[in-house]
Amino acid sequence: MIKVFLTAMFMSVMFAEKAMAEDAPITANVVQTNMDFLWTLLGAILVFFMQAGFAMVETGMTRAKNAINILMKNLMDFAVGSIVFFCVGFALMFGSSKGGIIGTDGFFLKGLIEDPWNLVFFMFQVTFAATAATIISGAVAERIKFKVYFIYSILITAVIYPIFGGWAWGSLLNGSGWLEGLGFIDFAGSTVVHSIGGWAALAGAIVLGPRIGKYGKKGEVRAIPGHNIPLAALGVFILWFGWFGFNCGSTTAASTDIALIAVNTNMAACAGAIAAMLTVWKKFGKPEIGMSLNGALAGLVGITAGCNNVSPYSAIIIGAIAGVLVVYAVLFFDQKVKIDDPVGAVSVHGVCGAWGTIAAGLFDKGGFDTHVVGVQLLGVVACFIWSFGLSYAMFKTLDKKMGIRVSRDEELEGLDVGEHGGNAYPDFGADYI
Amino acid sequence: MIKVFLTAMFMSVMFAEKAMAEDAPITANVVQTNMDFLWTLLGAILVFFMQAGFAMVETGMTRAKNAINILMKNLMDFAVGSIVFFCVGFALMFGSSKGGIIGTDGFFLKGLIEDPWNLVFFMFQVTFAATAATIISGAVAERIKFKVYFIYSILITAVIYPIFGGWAWGSLLNGSGWLEGLGFIDFAGSTVVHSIGGWAALAGAIVLGPRIGKYGKKGEVRAIPGHNIPLAALGVFILWFGWFGFNCGSTTAASTDIALIAVNTNMAACAGAIAAMLTVWKKFGKPEIGMSLNGALAGLVGITAGCNNVSPYSAIIIGAIAGVLVVYAVLFFDQKVKIDDPVGAVSVHGVCGAWGTIAAGLFDKGGFDTHVVGVQLLGVVACFIWSFGLSYAMFKTLDKKMGIRVSRDEELEGLDVGEHGGNAYPDFGADYI
Amino acid sequence: MIKVFLTAMFMSVMFAEKAMAEDAPITANVVQTNMDFLWTLLGAILVFFMQAGFAMVETGMTRAKNAINILMKNLMDFAVGSIVFFCVGFALMFGSSKGGIIGTDGFFLKGLIEDPWNLVFFMFQVTFAATAATIISGAVAERIKFKVYFIYSILITAVIYPIFGGWAWGSLLNGSGWLEGLGFIDFAGSTVVHSIGGWAALAGAIVLGPRIGKYGKKGEVRAIPGHNIPLAALGVFILWFGWFGFNCGSTTAASTDIALIAVNTNMAACAGAIAAMLTVWKKFGKPEIGMSLNGALAGLVGITAGCNNVSPYSAIIIGAIAGVLVVYAVLFFDQKVKIDDPVGAVSVHGVCGAWGTIAAGLFDKGGFDTHVVGVQLLGVVACFIWSFGLSYAMFKTLDKKMGIRVSRDEELEGLDVGEHGGNAYPDFGADYI
């Protein structure tokens, strides 16, 4: 007990000294640095929360019998993605590179963890990598094997996302990127994150084929409505909330720039929601909710590339066009080319990501410049070729090696039972399936 | 490829220069300004998230057959409100004004977007305007036409909210306000936001009349329970969470003042929840959840006006009184005067908003002053006359022009089918309605 | 009206002066202080939101007929806990103490509210106290009387949590603590918050006994699945989100330390989720969701003590071990010793809290030191004796005085009807029970 007292006394002295040290004058630069850490971490936290948003949107927009499966995919693509991006992806994206093609150092954050900036920057970037990964889960919902999705999550966060990401953003840390070298504008990732995810989702949906019952024998299209619309709406609100971190946090510095970015982000989302609602209202006679929710997301994806270099007026236009676009894109994939994408991920993230990237060139506050728009188009095309091409090859390979789709019986019964041995709503009776 | 390499090299030089520039000494004032932006934006983000809270509370507290309709109203009042407040409302509220009656410039943020402070301030304020708008949706739930709600959302964010708001808060930017000129205290909007919304909700509920089945032929009152209490509870937690941004963010500056505001906000909410629960427990024999949840909200609404000028002890008292008050107010509207307000919005926001505004005078840390309390009462009365009067006139006008209520058949079947062609929970069988 | 004009003019002058005053030079230390307030409050807000996470996890993982009861417990343990911690707990934990055993001043924050730092520090700490309290609710779910839970919430936030908390963290304000005097490491509360809650939960579960139907007459174990897995998954995402505030906010200062803490927190959660999933997959043939979700929480609990003094590599190992541990701990309590803990709270918070505390010693970046590990073990044992012993005595006493368990009929019908007179999902038919 005496020892305790003595130690306690010693501690008191230490604390007193610490208090005095804290009162020592510090420079404004140190405070700004601390704030940049705070802001970047806050952005990461908000973007992390988007995982909950994706989980709710995708669960709500699909059937009850597959709810556990979708939640597990969302949980695991983040968990696996974080570990894989830590080990491999971050190095390929931000490591030193010759010619801006591929990073070559920093695997397992080797040599990086000593500088806390690298850690907070990693924290921010890992949530972006996981966002790209999770976009796919909605498009391949209700029929992909869990094991395959697990493997694919590794591949996208280890290879597909980071290498392209390095082309556009590599110089943010130690690397460089050939696309950014050309002047490619993608402030927060309309292409780098959303289109990468969207085109990978397209590949997955094509290789898998449509869900049983989606298209009739005579080619008629059947709607398969989502089972829990309040959860889907909650998910969209969560995504919108997190998107402020996604776009504003991409400054990775606390500056007055965040004001314009936030206003642009919000106005585009609003315009997208309204435009999509009005489009579907006019087209089908009623303001349908699924399209309206996707309209908000479309506006958000659309403004992501240019949120820092367009005016609020342009943001409204960009968002509104995205809102109209997403409706026609969903109809195109769903009814024209008959690619079954249960939540519209390809349209929201792929198509509107491409639109947003081009729009960042078209509406650049610096004025219209054909060269700039050309580079934007180049980035959009490069993204499609890289992500769709590689993903298609990978899904095809996985399909040959192990089969990527669950059995017909399992699909009919629901993946919750077949893949996870569970039931998302056991108290509500078996009749909910 | 050579061009890519050269450009990349050029970029490297540029980035190196940028890094050096960032190390140049900055002043503490610049850092503080950056932090004020960060804080104000963070407040806006949190208040934005309250939209999800309102959506969940209102959806959970009403019937499954109207869930889509309520979610659409919540999504759209924010989307439409943001655009309208951008175009018109912000100017009327914060533009230059003679005599503090109405702002006359800054429409479409003209002349304002060049200064980033105006943008972040707008971002914060637009979430407040949308909060006022969304309060109404709960009171008019399960029977108002979607189109009418859409129009009303425009009117409240364009006219009703901003003009009154300018009276109390106009000088925060360029304007001035006659009420604040008199010394009116409403730090974060018990009156400006909550009562404005609450009294408009009262007008809507009166003009619409009660839901079918709410009151029997002999005047008996029937409870129409909400269909998803976990969502309603989640909504209250989200609102509470966002309210820290609502009240603490209203400093629009990162200072040590936020400590008192946060503690007051939290203690009042806790006291409100407990007081409401005990009141209903004593009165009806069981601690009912709907009233307990509304008690927390009542405490939050009650402390909003005075969160910066009362002590934590007063905050507990203010919250507890609000918690008791909300129970009796709900019973009064529901059973005495038979105004059907499905979620208790009038009681929570209207009545407790008025109470909080008066309490901000009564419990002022500076001491009790009859003049101050008189001005508070004046503000409360002015708010009621303005918001209830104008809203009543508008709902009446809309009712004459186009009818504001859905058909009897549609109401019985549910607005999800009639207004939106959807079903919130298709997998759970038709028997849920 | 003239008076209004004059006052308005006077106000304008005042505002102009205020604006000038704001431009007066401030020091970087003042700005840093403001930022420390901002950061600490932000941490508090995020930790507050964990209440929503606990509510959703516990509601989702239990039966529909008890949903209201669980939500009410979560709402009320926070509300009551805040008031009680304000009145008593904070003083016992952080008040001046002789020998670091118990604080003796600061009741009702007397003498403390004048300094805003005390207020923001209280705000942060009150959310921690409520977290400890709310952990119990899952373990005692579906059978404890609401009134008893209400009383127990008072006791844990008034006595059990704060006294132990003072031993480990007392010196953070005015107090001192005998455990911290010995060098006990528990940065954000693996022991102080989680084990305290977990061992109290164990006591409650033992005294209550298992739910009806959980164990057959021949000792066979029946699974009682949760009724709403999407809500449970949402809850885990919310908890993870809030945990960034829990761990990073525990610096109570905005510094570059938050980077390591955030990365460690996230990596441990990911490793925990994956490890638990793989363990259960191997053991039972399918990647079950409940265990996977608990694995993420186990990783988070496990890293909480050492998040600031271990490397990211160690964080991954700590989280992974926690993920394996939680599976075996759940099976041990559920099947070996037959203690019915509906959500696995004892395993997640008690066991993994203990593991995390020991791990903070084992993986200390400063190197392995048997003395350090010995102190960690001492803290773990002290926590168990204190929290389990006192909680057991209290539950036993309450059981004798008033009975702590609802009647058999009420348990079978559901506590929502019996305790609260409600039904969480009235529109979905009575067959959901």
GROMACS .gro file of C-alpha atoms in nm, chain A residues 145-385:
model
  241
  145LYS     CA    1  -2.168  -1.769  -5.369
  146PHE     CA    2  -2.043  -1.611  -5.051
  147LYS     CA    3  -1.699  -1.767  -5.093
  148VAL     CA    4  -1.665  -1.619  -5.440
  149TYR     CA    5  -1.763  -1.278  -5.317
  150PHE     CA    6  -1.507  -1.312  -5.043
  151ILE     CA    7  -1.233  -1.390  -5.295
  152TYR     CA    8  -1.343  -1.113  -5.524
  153SER     CA    9  -1.330  -0.864  -5.236
  154ILE     CA   10  -0.966  -0.955  -5.193
  155LEU     CA   11  -0.892  -0.905  -5.561
  156ILE     CA   12  -1.059  -0.567  -5.595
  157THR     CA   13  -0.896  -0.416  -5.287
  158ALA     CA   14  -0.559  -0.575  -5.361
  159VAL     CA   15  -0.533  -0.512  -5.733
  160ILE     CA   16  -0.819  -0.360  -5.931
  161TYR     CA   17  -0.894  -0.056  -5.719
  162PRO     CA   18  -0.546   0.041  -5.599
  163ILE     CA   19  -0.366   0.021  -5.931
  164PHE     CA   20  -0.620   0.242  -6.105
  165GLY     CA   21  -0.634   0.461  -5.796
  166GLY     CA   22  -0.260   0.512  -5.819
  167TRP     CA   23  -0.296   0.633  -6.178
  168ALA     CA   24  -0.524   0.914  -6.062
  169TRP     CA   25  -0.418   0.986  -5.707
  170GLY     CA   26  -0.077   0.825  -5.653
  171SER     CA   27   0.105   1.151  -5.590
  172LEU     CA   28  -0.105   1.227  -5.283
  173LEU     CA   29   0.158   1.039  -5.086
  174ASN     CA   30   0.484   0.905  -5.235
  175GLY     CA   31   0.373   0.784  -5.574
  176SER     CA   32   0.272   0.947  -5.898
  177GLY     CA   33   0.011   0.861  -6.157
  178TRP     CA   34   0.009   0.880  -6.532
  179LEU     CA   35  -0.352   0.998  -6.546
  180GLU     CA   36  -0.303   1.277  -6.298
  181GLY     CA   37   0.012   1.365  -6.486
  182LEU     CA   38  -0.213   1.446  -6.779
  183GLY     CA   39  -0.428   1.671  -6.562
  184PHE     CA   40  -0.710   1.429  -6.489
  185ILE     CA   41  -0.964   1.579  -6.247
  186ASP     CA   42  -1.134   1.346  -6.004
  187PHE     CA   43  -1.134   1.520  -5.672
  188ALA     CA   44  -1.308   1.260  -5.457
  189GLY     CA   45  -1.351   0.966  -5.687
  190SER     CA   46  -1.646   0.965  -5.930
  191THR     CA   47  -1.424   0.748  -6.145
  192VAL     CA   48  -1.159   0.622  -5.905
  193VAL     CA   49  -1.408   0.483  -5.657
  194HIS     CA   50  -1.757   0.478  -5.804
  195SER     CA   51  -1.700   0.386  -6.167
  196ILE     CA   52  -1.437   0.130  -6.068
  197GLY     CA   53  -1.698  -0.031  -5.846
  198GLY     CA   54  -1.980   0.019  -6.096
  199TRP     CA   55  -1.803  -0.142  -6.392
  200ALA     CA   56  -1.685  -0.431  -6.178
  201ALA     CA   57  -2.047  -0.472  -6.073
  202LEU     CA   58  -2.147  -0.480  -6.439
  203ALA     CA   59  -1.899  -0.759  -6.508
  204GLY     CA   60  -2.027  -0.956  -6.211
  205ALA     CA   61  -2.391  -0.915  -6.311
  206ILE     CA   62  -2.318  -1.028  -6.667
  207VAL     CA   63  -2.116  -1.334  -6.574
  208LEU     CA   64  -2.370  -1.438  -6.310
  209GLY     CA   65  -2.676  -1.388  -6.526
  210PRO     CA   66  -3.016  -1.273  -6.398
  211ARG     CA   67  -3.192  -1.403  -6.089
  212ILE     CA   68  -3.439  -1.684  -6.138
  213GLY     CA   69  -3.774  -1.535  -6.232
  214LYS     CA   70  -3.640  -1.195  -6.333
  215TYR     CA   71  -3.699  -1.246  -6.704
  216GLY     CA   72  -3.980  -1.459  -6.843
  217LYS     CA   73  -3.943  -1.707  -7.124
  218LYS     CA   74  -4.083  -1.462  -7.374
  219GLY     CA   75  -3.844  -1.195  -7.256
  220GLU     CA   76  -4.092  -1.019  -7.030
  221VAL     CA   77  -3.935  -0.829  -6.742
  222ARG     CA   78  -4.055  -0.888  -6.389
  223ALA     CA   79  -3.994  -0.646  -6.105
  224ILE     CA   80  -3.855  -0.812  -5.792
  225PRO     CA   81  -3.930  -0.552  -5.525
  226GLY     CA   82  -3.710  -0.495  -5.221
  227HIS     CA   83  -3.840  -0.626  -4.891
  228ASN     CA   84  -3.776  -0.339  -4.652
  229ILE     CA   85  -3.804   0.009  -4.798
  230PRO     CA   86  -3.758   0.196  -4.469
  231LEU     CA   87  -3.415   0.033  -4.432
  232ALA     CA   88  -3.330   0.126  -4.790
  233ALA     CA   89  -3.429   0.488  -4.727
  234LEU     CA   90  -3.231   0.492  -4.404
  235GLY     CA   91  -2.935   0.362  -4.601
  236VAL     CA   92  -2.959   0.649  -4.847
  237PHE     CA   93  -2.969   0.904  -4.566
  238ILE     CA   94  -2.664   0.738  -4.410
  239LEU     CA   95  -2.481   0.744  -4.743
  240TRP     CA   96  -2.565   1.110  -4.796
  241PHE     CA   97  -2.443   1.185  -4.443
  242GLY     CA   98  -2.121   0.993  -4.500
  243TRP     CA   99  -2.071   1.155  -4.839
  244PHE     CA  100  -1.994   1.485  -4.671
  245GLY     CA  101  -1.691   1.306  -4.530
  246PHE     CA  102  -1.619   1.147  -4.864
  247ASN     CA  103  -1.609   1.472  -5.058
  248CYS     CA  104  -1.515   1.734  -4.798
  249GLY     CA  105  -1.267   1.502  -4.630
  250SER     CA  106  -1.086   1.455  -4.959
  251THR     CA  107  -0.914   1.787  -4.895
  252THR     CA  108  -0.724   1.593  -4.623
  253ALA     CA  109  -0.673   1.939  -4.479
  254ALA     CA  110  -0.900   2.165  -4.279
  255SER     CA  111  -0.935   2.467  -4.500
  256THR     CA  112  -1.209   2.699  -4.616
  257ASP     CA  113  -1.237   2.488  -4.934
  258ILE     CA  114  -1.470   2.253  -4.751
  259ALA     CA  115  -1.752   2.506  -4.772
  260LEU     CA  116  -1.789   2.495  -5.148
  261ILE     CA  117  -1.746   2.117  -5.154
  262ALA     CA  118  -2.020   2.065  -4.897
  263VAL     CA  119  -2.268   2.295  -5.070
  264ASN     CA  120  -2.199   2.135  -5.407
  265THR     CA  121  -2.237   1.788  -5.263
  266ASN     CA  122  -2.567   1.868  -5.101
  267MET     CA  123  -2.718   2.061  -5.391
  268ALA     CA  124  -2.630   1.789  -5.640
  269ALA     CA  125  -2.789   1.523  -5.422
  270CYS     CA  126  -3.107   1.728  -5.386
  271ALA     CA  127  -3.124   1.800  -5.757
  272GLY     CA  128  -3.063   1.434  -5.836
  273ALA     CA  129  -3.342   1.315  -5.609
  274ILE     CA  130  -3.591   1.564  -5.750
  275ALA     CA  131  -3.493   1.506  -6.113
  276ALA     CA  132  -3.517   1.129  -6.081
  277MET     CA  133  -3.853   1.156  -5.907
  278LEU     CA  134  -3.996   1.388  -6.170
  279THR     CA  135  -3.862   1.171  -6.452
  280VAL     CA  136  -4.018   0.855  -6.317
  281TRP     CA  137  -4.337   1.042  -6.222
  282LYS     CA  138  -4.377   1.166  -6.577
  283LYS     CA  139  -4.279   0.834  -6.731
  284PHE     CA  140  -4.484   0.597  -6.515
  285GLY     CA  141  -4.744   0.822  -6.355
  286LYS     CA  142  -4.627   0.795  -5.994
  287PRO     CA  143  -4.332   0.923  -5.790
  288GLU     CA  144  -4.173   0.586  -5.721
  289ILE     CA  145  -3.939   0.565  -5.422
  290GLY     CA  146  -3.663   0.335  -5.547
  291MET     CA  147  -3.578   0.566  -5.834
  292SER     CA  148  -3.601   0.875  -5.612
  293LEU     CA  149  -3.354   0.725  -5.366
  294ASN     CA  150  -3.123   0.624  -5.647
  295GLY     CA  151  -3.159   0.977  -5.785
  296ALA     CA  152  -3.010   1.120  -5.466
  297LEU     CA  153  -2.722   0.874  -5.488
  298ALA     CA  154  -2.678   0.952  -5.857
  299GLY     CA  155  -2.644   1.322  -5.776
  300LEU     CA  156  -2.388   1.241  -5.509
  301VAL     CA  157  -2.184   1.018  -5.739
  302GLY     CA  158  -2.210   1.277  -6.013
  303ILE     CA  159  -2.072   1.565  -5.811
  304THR     CA  160  -1.790   1.367  -5.651
  305ALA     CA  161  -1.532   1.432  -5.921
  306GLY     CA  162  -1.598   1.803  -5.956
  307CYS     CA  163  -1.713   1.901  -5.610
  308ASN     CA  164  -1.411   2.125  -5.565
  309ASN     CA  165  -1.390   2.287  -5.908
  310VAL     CA  166  -1.748   2.370  -6.011
  311SER     CA  167  -1.991   2.631  -5.884
  312PRO     CA  168  -2.308   2.549  -5.685
  313TYR     CA  169  -2.513   2.636  -5.993
  314SER     CA  170  -2.320   2.380  -6.194
  315ALA     CA  171  -2.357   2.133  -5.908
  316ILE     CA  172  -2.734   2.160  -5.933
  317ILE     CA  173  -2.720   2.098  -6.308
  318ILE     CA  174  -2.476   1.808  -6.272
  319GLY     CA  175  -2.692   1.649  -6.004
  320ALA     CA  176  -3.014   1.698  -6.199
  321ILE     CA  177  -2.868   1.540  -6.512
  322ALA     CA  178  -2.740   1.250  -6.303
  323GLY     CA  179  -3.090   1.207  -6.164
  324VAL     CA  180  -3.243   1.182  -6.509
  325LEU     CA  181  -2.959   0.968  -6.635
  326VAL     CA  182  -2.990   0.711  -6.361
  327VAL     CA  183  -3.353   0.645  -6.447
  328TYR     CA  184  -3.278   0.581  -6.813
  329ALA     CA  185  -2.968   0.382  -6.731
  330VAL     CA  186  -3.161   0.155  -6.495
  331LEU     CA  187  -3.427   0.102  -6.761
  332PHE     CA  188  -3.161   0.037  -7.022
  333PHE     CA  189  -2.982  -0.232  -6.824
  334ASP     CA  190  -3.297  -0.380  -6.674
  335GLN     CA  191  -3.518  -0.388  -6.981
  336LYS     CA  192  -3.316  -0.333  -7.297
  337VAL     CA  193  -3.003  -0.540  -7.249
  338LYS     CA  194  -3.154  -0.747  -6.968
  339ILE     CA  195  -2.867  -0.734  -6.722
  340ASP     CA  196  -3.009  -0.798  -6.377
  341ASP     CA  197  -2.869  -0.550  -6.125
  342PRO     CA  198  -3.099  -0.573  -5.820
  343VAL     CA  199  -3.013  -0.234  -5.671
  344GLY     CA  200  -2.910  -0.037  -5.979
  345ALA     CA  201  -2.544  -0.020  -5.876
  346VAL     CA  202  -2.414  -0.014  -6.231
  347SER     CA  203  -2.633   0.282  -6.321
  348VAL     CA  204  -2.572   0.478  -6.001
  349HIS     CA  205  -2.200   0.423  -5.965
  350GLY     CA  206  -2.080   0.325  -6.311
  351VAL     CA  207  -2.284   0.548  -6.538
  352CYS     CA  208  -2.320   0.849  -6.308
  353GLY     CA  209  -1.957   0.817  -6.206
  354ALA     CA  210  -1.862   0.850  -6.571
  355TRP     CA  211  -2.101   1.141  -6.614
  356GLY     CA  212  -1.963   1.317  -6.310
  357THR     CA  213  -1.608   1.280  -6.432
  358ILE     CA  214  -1.691   1.431  -6.768
  359ALA     CA  215  -1.897   1.701  -6.598
  360ALA     CA  216  -1.598   1.798  -6.383
  361GLY     CA  217  -1.431   1.893  -6.709
  362LEU     CA  218  -1.735   2.050  -6.875
  363PHE     CA  219  -1.826   2.272  -6.580
  364ASP     CA  220  -1.476   2.354  -6.460
  365LYS     CA  221  -1.481   2.699  -6.300
  366GLY     CA  222  -1.161   2.771  -6.490
  367GLY     CA  223  -1.361   2.763  -6.812
  368PHE     CA  224  -1.431   2.505  -7.081
  369ASP     CA  225  -1.121   2.350  -7.238
  370THR     CA  226  -1.140   2.070  -7.493
  371HIS     CA  227  -0.807   1.933  -7.376
  372VAL     CA  228  -0.934   1.901  -7.020
  373VAL     CA  229  -1.252   1.733  -7.134
  374GLY     CA  230  -1.045   1.502  -7.351
  375VAL     CA  231  -0.838   1.391  -7.054
  376GLN     CA  232  -1.155   1.336  -6.854
  377LEU     CA  233  -1.290   1.115  -7.131
  378LEU     CA  234  -0.961   0.928  -7.143
  379GLY     CA  235  -0.988   0.860  -6.770
  380VAL     CA  236  -1.345   0.739  -6.804
  381VAL     CA  237  -1.252   0.501  -7.087
  382ALA     CA  238  -0.940   0.378  -6.910
  383CYS     CA  239  -1.146   0.305  -6.600
  384PHE     CA  240  -1.403   0.108  -6.796
  385ILE     CA  241  -1.145  -0.100  -6.979
   0.00000   0.00000   0.00000
